[in-house]
Every structure is written in C-alpha cells, then in structure tokens.
PDB file of C-alpha atoms and ligand atoms in Angstrom:
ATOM      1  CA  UNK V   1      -6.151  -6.558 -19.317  1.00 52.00           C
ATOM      2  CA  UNK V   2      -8.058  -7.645 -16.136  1.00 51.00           C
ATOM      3  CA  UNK V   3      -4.603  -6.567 -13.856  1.00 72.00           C
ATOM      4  CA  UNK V   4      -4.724  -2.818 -15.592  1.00 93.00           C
ATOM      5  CA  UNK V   5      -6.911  -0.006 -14.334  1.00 97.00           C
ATOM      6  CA  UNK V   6      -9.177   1.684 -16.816  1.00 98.00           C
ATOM      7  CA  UNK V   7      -9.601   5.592 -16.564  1.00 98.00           C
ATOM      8  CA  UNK V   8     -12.411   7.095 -18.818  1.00 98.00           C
ATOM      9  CA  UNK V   9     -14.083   9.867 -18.766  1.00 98.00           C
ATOM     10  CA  UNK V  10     -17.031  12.058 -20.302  1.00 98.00           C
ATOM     11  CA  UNK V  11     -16.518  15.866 -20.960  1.00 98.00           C
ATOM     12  CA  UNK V  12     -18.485  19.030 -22.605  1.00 98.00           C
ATOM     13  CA  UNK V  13     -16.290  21.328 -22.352  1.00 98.00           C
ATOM     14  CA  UNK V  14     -12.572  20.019 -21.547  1.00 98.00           C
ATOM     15  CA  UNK V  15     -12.240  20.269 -17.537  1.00 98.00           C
ATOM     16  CA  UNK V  16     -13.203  16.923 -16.832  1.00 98.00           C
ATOM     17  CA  UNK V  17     -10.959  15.622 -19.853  1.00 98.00           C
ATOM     18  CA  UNK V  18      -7.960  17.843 -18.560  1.00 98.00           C
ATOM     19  CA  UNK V  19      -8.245  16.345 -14.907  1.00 98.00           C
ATOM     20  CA  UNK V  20      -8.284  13.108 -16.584  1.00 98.00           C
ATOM     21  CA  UNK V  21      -5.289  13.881 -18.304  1.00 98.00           C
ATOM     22  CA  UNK V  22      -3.549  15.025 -14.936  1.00 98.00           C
ATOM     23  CA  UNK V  23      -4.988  12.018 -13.180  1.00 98.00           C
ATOM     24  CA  UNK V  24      -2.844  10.207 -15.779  1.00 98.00           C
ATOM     25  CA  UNK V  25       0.406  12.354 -15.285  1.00 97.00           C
ATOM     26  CA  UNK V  26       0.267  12.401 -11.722  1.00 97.00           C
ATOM     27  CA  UNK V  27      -0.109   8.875 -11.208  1.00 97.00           C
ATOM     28  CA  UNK V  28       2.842   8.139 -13.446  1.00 96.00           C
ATOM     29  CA  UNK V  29       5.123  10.926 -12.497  1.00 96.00           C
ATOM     30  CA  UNK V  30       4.587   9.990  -8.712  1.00 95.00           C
ATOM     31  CA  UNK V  31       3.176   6.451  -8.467  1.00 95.00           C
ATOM     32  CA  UNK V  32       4.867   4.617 -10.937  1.00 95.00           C
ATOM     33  CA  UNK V  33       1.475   3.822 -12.079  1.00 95.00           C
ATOM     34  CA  UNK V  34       0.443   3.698 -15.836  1.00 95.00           C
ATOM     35  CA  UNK V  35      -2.928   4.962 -16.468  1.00 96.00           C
ATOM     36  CA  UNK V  36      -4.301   5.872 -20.009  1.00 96.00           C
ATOM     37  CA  UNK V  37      -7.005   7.888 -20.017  1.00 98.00           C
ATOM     38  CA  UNK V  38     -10.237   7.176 -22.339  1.00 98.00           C
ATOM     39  CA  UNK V  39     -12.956  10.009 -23.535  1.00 98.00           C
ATOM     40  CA  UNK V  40     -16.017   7.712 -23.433  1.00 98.00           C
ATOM     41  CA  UNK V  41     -17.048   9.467 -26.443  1.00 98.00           C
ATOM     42  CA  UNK V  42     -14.746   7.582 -28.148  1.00 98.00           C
ATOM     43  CA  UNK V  43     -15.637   4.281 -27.783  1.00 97.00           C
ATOM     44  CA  UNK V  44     -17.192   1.918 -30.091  1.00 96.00           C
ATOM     45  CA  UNK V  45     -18.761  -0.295 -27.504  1.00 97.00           C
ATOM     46  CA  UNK V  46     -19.238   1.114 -24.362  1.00 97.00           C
ATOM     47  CA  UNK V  47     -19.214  -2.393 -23.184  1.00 95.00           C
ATOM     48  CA  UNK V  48     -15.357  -2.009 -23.287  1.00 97.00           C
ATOM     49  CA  UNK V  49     -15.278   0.447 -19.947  1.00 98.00           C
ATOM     50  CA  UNK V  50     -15.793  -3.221 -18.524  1.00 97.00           C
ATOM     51  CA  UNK V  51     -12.853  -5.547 -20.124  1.00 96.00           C
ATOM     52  CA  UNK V  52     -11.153  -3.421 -16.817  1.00 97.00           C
ATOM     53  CA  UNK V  53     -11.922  -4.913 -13.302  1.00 97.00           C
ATOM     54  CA  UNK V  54      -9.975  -1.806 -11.801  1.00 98.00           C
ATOM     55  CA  UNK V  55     -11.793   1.704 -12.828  1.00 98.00           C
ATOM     56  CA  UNK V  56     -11.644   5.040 -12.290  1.00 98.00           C
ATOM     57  CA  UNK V  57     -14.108   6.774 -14.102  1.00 98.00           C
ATOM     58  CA  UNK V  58     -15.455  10.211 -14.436  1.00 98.00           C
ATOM     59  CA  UNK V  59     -17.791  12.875 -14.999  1.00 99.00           C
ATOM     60  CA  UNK V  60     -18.588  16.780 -14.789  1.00 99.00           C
ATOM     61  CA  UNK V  61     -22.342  17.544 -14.018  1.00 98.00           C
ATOM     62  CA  UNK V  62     -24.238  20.101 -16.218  1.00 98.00           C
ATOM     63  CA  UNK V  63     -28.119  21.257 -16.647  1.00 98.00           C
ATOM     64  CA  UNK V  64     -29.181  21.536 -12.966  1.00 98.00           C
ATOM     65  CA  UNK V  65     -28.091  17.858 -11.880  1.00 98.00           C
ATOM     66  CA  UNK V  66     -28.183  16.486 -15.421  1.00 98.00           C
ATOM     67  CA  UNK V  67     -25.413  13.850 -16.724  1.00 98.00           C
ATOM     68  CA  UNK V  68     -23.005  14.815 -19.275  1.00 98.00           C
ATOM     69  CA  UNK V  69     -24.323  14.248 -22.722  1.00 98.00           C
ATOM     70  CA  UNK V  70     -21.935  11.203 -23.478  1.00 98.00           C
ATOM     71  CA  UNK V  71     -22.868   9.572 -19.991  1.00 98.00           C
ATOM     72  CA  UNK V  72     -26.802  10.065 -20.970  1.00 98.00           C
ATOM     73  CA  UNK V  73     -26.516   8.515 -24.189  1.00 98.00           C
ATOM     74  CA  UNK V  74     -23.832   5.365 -22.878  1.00 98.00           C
ATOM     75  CA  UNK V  75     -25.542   4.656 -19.402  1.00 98.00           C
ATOM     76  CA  UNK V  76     -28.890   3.404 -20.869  1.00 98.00           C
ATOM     77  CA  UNK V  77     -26.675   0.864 -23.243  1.00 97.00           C
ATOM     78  CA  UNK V  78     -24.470  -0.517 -19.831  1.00 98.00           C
ATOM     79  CA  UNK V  79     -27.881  -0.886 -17.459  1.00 97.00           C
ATOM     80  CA  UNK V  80     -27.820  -4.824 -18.335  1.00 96.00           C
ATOM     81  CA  UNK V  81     -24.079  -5.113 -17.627  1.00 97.00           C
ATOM     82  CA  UNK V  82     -23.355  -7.433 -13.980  1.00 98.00           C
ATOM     83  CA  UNK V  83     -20.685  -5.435 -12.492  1.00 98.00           C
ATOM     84  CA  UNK V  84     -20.346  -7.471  -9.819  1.00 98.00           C
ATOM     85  CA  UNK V  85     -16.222  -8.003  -9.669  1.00 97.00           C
ATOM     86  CA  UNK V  86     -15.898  -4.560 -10.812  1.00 98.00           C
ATOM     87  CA  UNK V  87     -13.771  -1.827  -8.425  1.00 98.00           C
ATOM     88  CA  UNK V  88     -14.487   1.758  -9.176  1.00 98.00           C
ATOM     89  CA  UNK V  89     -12.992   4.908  -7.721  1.00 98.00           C
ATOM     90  CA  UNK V  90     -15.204   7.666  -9.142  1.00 99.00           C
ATOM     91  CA  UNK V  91     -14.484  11.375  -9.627  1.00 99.00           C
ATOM     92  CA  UNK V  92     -16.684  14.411  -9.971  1.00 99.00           C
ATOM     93  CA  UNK V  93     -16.453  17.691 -11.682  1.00 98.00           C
ATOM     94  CA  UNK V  94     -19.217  20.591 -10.606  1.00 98.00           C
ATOM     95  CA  UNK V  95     -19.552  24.154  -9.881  1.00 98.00           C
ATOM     96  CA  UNK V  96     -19.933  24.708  -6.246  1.00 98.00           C
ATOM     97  CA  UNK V  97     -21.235  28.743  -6.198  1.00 98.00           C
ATOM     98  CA  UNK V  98     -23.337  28.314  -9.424  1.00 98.00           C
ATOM     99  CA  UNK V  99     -25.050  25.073  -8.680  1.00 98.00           C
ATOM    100  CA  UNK V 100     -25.081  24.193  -4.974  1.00 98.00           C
ATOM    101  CA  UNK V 101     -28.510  22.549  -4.900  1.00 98.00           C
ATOM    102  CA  UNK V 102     -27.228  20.011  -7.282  1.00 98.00           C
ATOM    103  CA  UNK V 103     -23.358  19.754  -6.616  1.00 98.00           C
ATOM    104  CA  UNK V 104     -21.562  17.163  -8.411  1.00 98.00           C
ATOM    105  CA  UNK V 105     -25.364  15.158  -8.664  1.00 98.00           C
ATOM    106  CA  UNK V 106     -23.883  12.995 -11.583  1.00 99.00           C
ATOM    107  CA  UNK V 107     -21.368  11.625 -10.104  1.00 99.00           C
ATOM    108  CA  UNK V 108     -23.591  10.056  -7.159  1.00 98.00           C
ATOM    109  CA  UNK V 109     -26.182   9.318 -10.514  1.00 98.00           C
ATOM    110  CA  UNK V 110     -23.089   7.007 -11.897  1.00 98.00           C
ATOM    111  CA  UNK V 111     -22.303   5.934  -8.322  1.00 98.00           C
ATOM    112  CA  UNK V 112     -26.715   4.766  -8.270  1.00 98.00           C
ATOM    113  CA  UNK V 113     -26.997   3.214 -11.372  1.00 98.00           C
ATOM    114  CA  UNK V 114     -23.459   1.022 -11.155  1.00 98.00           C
ATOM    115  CA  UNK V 115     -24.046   0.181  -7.387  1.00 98.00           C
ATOM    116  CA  UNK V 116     -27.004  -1.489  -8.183  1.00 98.00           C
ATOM    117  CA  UNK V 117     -25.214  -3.337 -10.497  1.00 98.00           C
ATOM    118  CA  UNK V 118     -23.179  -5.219  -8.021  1.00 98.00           C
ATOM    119  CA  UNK V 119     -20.087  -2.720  -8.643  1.00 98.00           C
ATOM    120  CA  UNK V 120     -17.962  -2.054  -5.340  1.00 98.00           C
ATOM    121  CA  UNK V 121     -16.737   1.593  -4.851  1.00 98.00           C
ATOM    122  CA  UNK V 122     -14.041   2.981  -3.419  1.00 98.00           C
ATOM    123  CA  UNK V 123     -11.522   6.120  -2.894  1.00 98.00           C
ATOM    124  CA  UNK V 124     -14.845   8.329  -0.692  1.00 98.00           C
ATOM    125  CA  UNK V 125     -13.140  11.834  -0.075  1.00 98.00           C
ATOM    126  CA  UNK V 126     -14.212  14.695   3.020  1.00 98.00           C
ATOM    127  CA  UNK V 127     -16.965  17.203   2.375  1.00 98.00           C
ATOM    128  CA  UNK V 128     -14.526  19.573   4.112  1.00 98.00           C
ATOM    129  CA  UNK V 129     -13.201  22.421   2.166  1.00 98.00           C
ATOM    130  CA  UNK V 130     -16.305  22.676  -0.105  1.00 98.00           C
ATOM    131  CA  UNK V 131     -19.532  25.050   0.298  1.00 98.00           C
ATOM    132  CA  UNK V 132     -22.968  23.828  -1.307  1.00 98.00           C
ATOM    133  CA  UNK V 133     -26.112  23.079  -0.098  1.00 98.00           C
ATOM    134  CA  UNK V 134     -27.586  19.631  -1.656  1.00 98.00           C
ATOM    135  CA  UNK V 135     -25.431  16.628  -3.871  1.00 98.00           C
ATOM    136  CA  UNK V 136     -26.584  13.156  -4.813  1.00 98.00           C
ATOM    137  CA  UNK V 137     -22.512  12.590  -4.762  1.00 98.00           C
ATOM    138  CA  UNK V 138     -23.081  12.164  -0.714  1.00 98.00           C
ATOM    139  CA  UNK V 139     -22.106   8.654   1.215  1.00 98.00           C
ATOM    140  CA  UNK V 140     -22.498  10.442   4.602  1.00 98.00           C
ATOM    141  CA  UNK V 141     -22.837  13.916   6.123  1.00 96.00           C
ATOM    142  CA  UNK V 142     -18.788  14.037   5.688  1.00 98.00           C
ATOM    143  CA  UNK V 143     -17.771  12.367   2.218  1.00 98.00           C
ATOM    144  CA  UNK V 144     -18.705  12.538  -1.446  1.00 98.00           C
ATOM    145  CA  UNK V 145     -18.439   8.831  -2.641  1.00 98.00           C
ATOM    146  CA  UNK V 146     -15.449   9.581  -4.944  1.00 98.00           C
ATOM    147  CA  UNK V 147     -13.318  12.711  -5.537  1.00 99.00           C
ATOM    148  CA  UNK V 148     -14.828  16.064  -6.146  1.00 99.00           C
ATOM    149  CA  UNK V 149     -12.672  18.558  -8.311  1.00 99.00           C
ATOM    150  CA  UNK V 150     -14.262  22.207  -8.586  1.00 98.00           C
ATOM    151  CA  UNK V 151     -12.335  23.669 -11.188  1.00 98.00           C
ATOM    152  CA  UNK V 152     -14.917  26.493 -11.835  1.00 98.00           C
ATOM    153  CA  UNK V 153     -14.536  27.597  -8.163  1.00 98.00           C
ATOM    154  CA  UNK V 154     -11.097  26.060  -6.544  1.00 98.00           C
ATOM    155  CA  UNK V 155      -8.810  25.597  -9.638  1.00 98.00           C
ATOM    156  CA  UNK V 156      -6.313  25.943  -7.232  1.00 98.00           C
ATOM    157  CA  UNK V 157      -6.410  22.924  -5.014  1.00 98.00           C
ATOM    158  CA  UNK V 158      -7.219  20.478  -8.056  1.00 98.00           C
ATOM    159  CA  UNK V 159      -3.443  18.899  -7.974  1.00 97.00           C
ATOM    160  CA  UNK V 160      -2.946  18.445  -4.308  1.00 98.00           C
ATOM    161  CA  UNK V 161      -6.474  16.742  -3.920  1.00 98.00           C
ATOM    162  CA  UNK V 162      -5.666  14.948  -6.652  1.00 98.00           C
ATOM    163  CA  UNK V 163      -1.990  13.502  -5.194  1.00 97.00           C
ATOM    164  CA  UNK V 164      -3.851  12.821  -2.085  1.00 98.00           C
ATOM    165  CA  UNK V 165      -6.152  10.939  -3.298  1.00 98.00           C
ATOM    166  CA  UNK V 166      -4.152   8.502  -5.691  1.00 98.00           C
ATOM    167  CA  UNK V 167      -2.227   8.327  -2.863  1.00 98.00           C
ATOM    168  CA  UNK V 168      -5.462   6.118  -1.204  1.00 98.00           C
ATOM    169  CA  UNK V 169      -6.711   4.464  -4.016  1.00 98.00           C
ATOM    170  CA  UNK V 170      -4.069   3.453  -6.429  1.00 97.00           C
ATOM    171  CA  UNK V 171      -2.722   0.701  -3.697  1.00 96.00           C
ATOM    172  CA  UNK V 172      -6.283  -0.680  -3.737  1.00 95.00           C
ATOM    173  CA  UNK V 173      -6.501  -0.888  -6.930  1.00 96.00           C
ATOM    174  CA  UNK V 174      -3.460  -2.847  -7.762  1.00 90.00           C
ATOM    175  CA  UNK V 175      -3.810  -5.254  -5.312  1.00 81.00           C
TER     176      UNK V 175
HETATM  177  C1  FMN T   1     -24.929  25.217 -18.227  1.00 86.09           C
HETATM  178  C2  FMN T   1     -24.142  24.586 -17.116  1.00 86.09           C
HETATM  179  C3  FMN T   1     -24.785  23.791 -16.184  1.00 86.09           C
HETATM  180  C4  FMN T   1     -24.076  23.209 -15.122  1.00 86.09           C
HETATM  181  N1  FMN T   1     -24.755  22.477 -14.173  1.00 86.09           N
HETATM  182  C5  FMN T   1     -24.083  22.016 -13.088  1.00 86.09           C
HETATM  183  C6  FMN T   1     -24.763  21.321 -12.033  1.00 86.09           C
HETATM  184  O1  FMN T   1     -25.964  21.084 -12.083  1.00 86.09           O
HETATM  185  N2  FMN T   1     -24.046  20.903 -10.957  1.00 86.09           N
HETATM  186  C7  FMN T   1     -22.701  21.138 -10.841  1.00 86.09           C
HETATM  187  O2  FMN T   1     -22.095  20.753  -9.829  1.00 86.09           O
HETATM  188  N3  FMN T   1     -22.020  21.783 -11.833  1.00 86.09           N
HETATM  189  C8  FMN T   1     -22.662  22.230 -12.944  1.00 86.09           C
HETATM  190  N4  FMN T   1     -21.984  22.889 -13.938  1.00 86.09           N
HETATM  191  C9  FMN T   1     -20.523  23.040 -13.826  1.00 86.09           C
HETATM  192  C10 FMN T   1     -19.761  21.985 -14.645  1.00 86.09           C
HETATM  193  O3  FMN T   1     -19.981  20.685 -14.119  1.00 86.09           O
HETATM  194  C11 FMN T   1     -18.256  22.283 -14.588  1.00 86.09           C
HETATM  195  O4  FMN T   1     -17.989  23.497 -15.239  1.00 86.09           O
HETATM  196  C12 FMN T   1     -17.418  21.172 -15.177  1.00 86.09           C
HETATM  197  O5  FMN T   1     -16.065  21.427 -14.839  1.00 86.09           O
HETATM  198  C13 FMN T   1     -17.552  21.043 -16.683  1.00 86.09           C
HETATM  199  O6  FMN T   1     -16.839  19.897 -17.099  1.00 86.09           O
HETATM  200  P1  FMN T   1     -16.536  19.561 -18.628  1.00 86.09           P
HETATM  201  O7  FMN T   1     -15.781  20.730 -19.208  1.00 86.09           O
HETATM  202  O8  FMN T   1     -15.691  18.346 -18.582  1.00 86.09           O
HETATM  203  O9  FMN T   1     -17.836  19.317 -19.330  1.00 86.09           O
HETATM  204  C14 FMN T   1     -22.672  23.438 -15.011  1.00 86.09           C
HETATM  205  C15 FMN T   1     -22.032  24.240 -15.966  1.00 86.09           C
HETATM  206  C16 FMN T   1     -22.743  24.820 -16.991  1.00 86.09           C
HETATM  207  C17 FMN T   1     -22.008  25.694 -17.988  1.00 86.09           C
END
C-alpha cells in the first residue's frame, strides 16, 4: 500500500466529496494515475488515512472558520499519530464572498495540526484569482498551502485548477 496515494476527504454537504470524485477522474483520465477517493466518514479507524505515505486529503470549511464535522470528531483521535514520512498535498473548499475573514481556515487548521506532526506538505497554489480578506490556509502573502476550490463563488474554474495542479503534484507523489 505504502507506493499508492490515499485521497480522503470530509464533506457536509457534497462539494468537497464531488471535487474528490473529480480529483479521482481527472487524474485517471489524464495522468494515468489511479486514485480512489475515501469519505473519512467512512472509516472504521481513522488510523487507516495513514497505512498511505502519499496523501491528498481534503476539507470544506463551515461555521466561521470551523472544521467540518467529520474532521472535528477524527482529528482529536490522529493527534498522537508520528507523521513524520508522511507526504500530503492538501485541498480546500470555502466560500470566498460569504466568509472572507475566514477563507478556507480549515484547511490551514489540517495543514497546523499534521505539520506539527512531522508531516511534509506539498502542491502550495497562488493567491491570485481569489478575493478575501483573512485565511489560516496562507504559506506566504502569494500561496494557500494546498489547493483552494471555491465552488460557491468560481464553480467555473474548479476543473482547470484542478488539471493544473495534478499536473505539479502527482509526479511528486509517485516518486
Ligand atoms: C453555514 C456555513 C458556514 C460556512 N463557513 C465557511 C467559512 O467559515 N469559511 C469558508 O471559506 N467557507 C465557509 N462556508 C462555505 C463552505 O465551505 C462551502 O460551501 C463548501 O463547498 C461546502 O463543502 P461541503 O459540501 O463538502 O461540506 C460555509 C458554508 C455554510 C453553509
């Protein structure tokens, strides 16, 4: 298993499972690249996100910079878990006009709690082309730590910025 890349997700109300499922499509249909991907809802042990090396996991935000109810419930149990080994390319659902003071917050939350336990991140994507005012989500003035997908506000772009950015990690993550 340690050679495949694990893709699971959390998800209220179906966007961030959807982009999950085109994640899936689009890295098959274009990258040769099998990915399955995993409602972490579903899981017996959450322990099992971790049999993977290789991740890509994600997460919409909701509440005013709140995690997803599955995440807030599964992070607590995976806070003793060394991730150090562990690649992850993380990706972020939120709702740039309605919540710009908290844009995509649980994806940097994820990005906190997993960096401190030794996991190394990868697949940071440009600021440009989005309008909010505060995120947790930030690595610089110019990049979110993983992809941000706003299908609330930009519905529109989700494919192409998700091509693009397979395009950067999937090589890493298969080497
Ligand atoms: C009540 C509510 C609160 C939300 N809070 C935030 C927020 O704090 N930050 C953000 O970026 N998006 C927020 N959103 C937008 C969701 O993250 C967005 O709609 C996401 O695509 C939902 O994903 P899901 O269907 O997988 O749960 C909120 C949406 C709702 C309905």
């Amino acid at each position: 298993m340690s050679n495949e890349i694990g893709l699971f997700y959390g998800s209220t109300t179906g966007m961030t499972e959807d982009i999950a499922t085109r994640i899936g499509q689009i890295a098959s249909e274009k990258y040769s690249v099998d990915l399955t991907p995993i409602n972490i809802a579903d899981l017996d042990n959450p322990n099992d996100i971790f049999l993977y090396n290789k991740l890509i996991i994600g997460t919409p935000t909701w509440n005013y910079g709140e995690h997803q109810d599955d995440w807030e419930i599964i992070l607590p149990k995976l806070s003793e878990t060394d991730l150090t080994g562990k690649t992850i390319a993380l990706f972020g659902l939120g709702d740039q006009v309605g919540y710009p003071e908290y844009y995509v917050d649980a994806m940097g939350m994820i990005w906190e709690q997993f960096k401190s336990q030794g996991a190394t991140f990868i697949g940071e994507w440009s600021v440009e082309g989005y309008e909010f005012t505060q995120s947790k989500a930030l690595l610089d003035d110019k990049h979110f730590i993983g992809l941000v997908i706003d299908e609330d506000c930009q519905p529109e772009l989700s494919d192409a910025r998700i091509d693009e950015w397979l395009a950067g990690i999937l090589p890493k993550l298969q080497a």
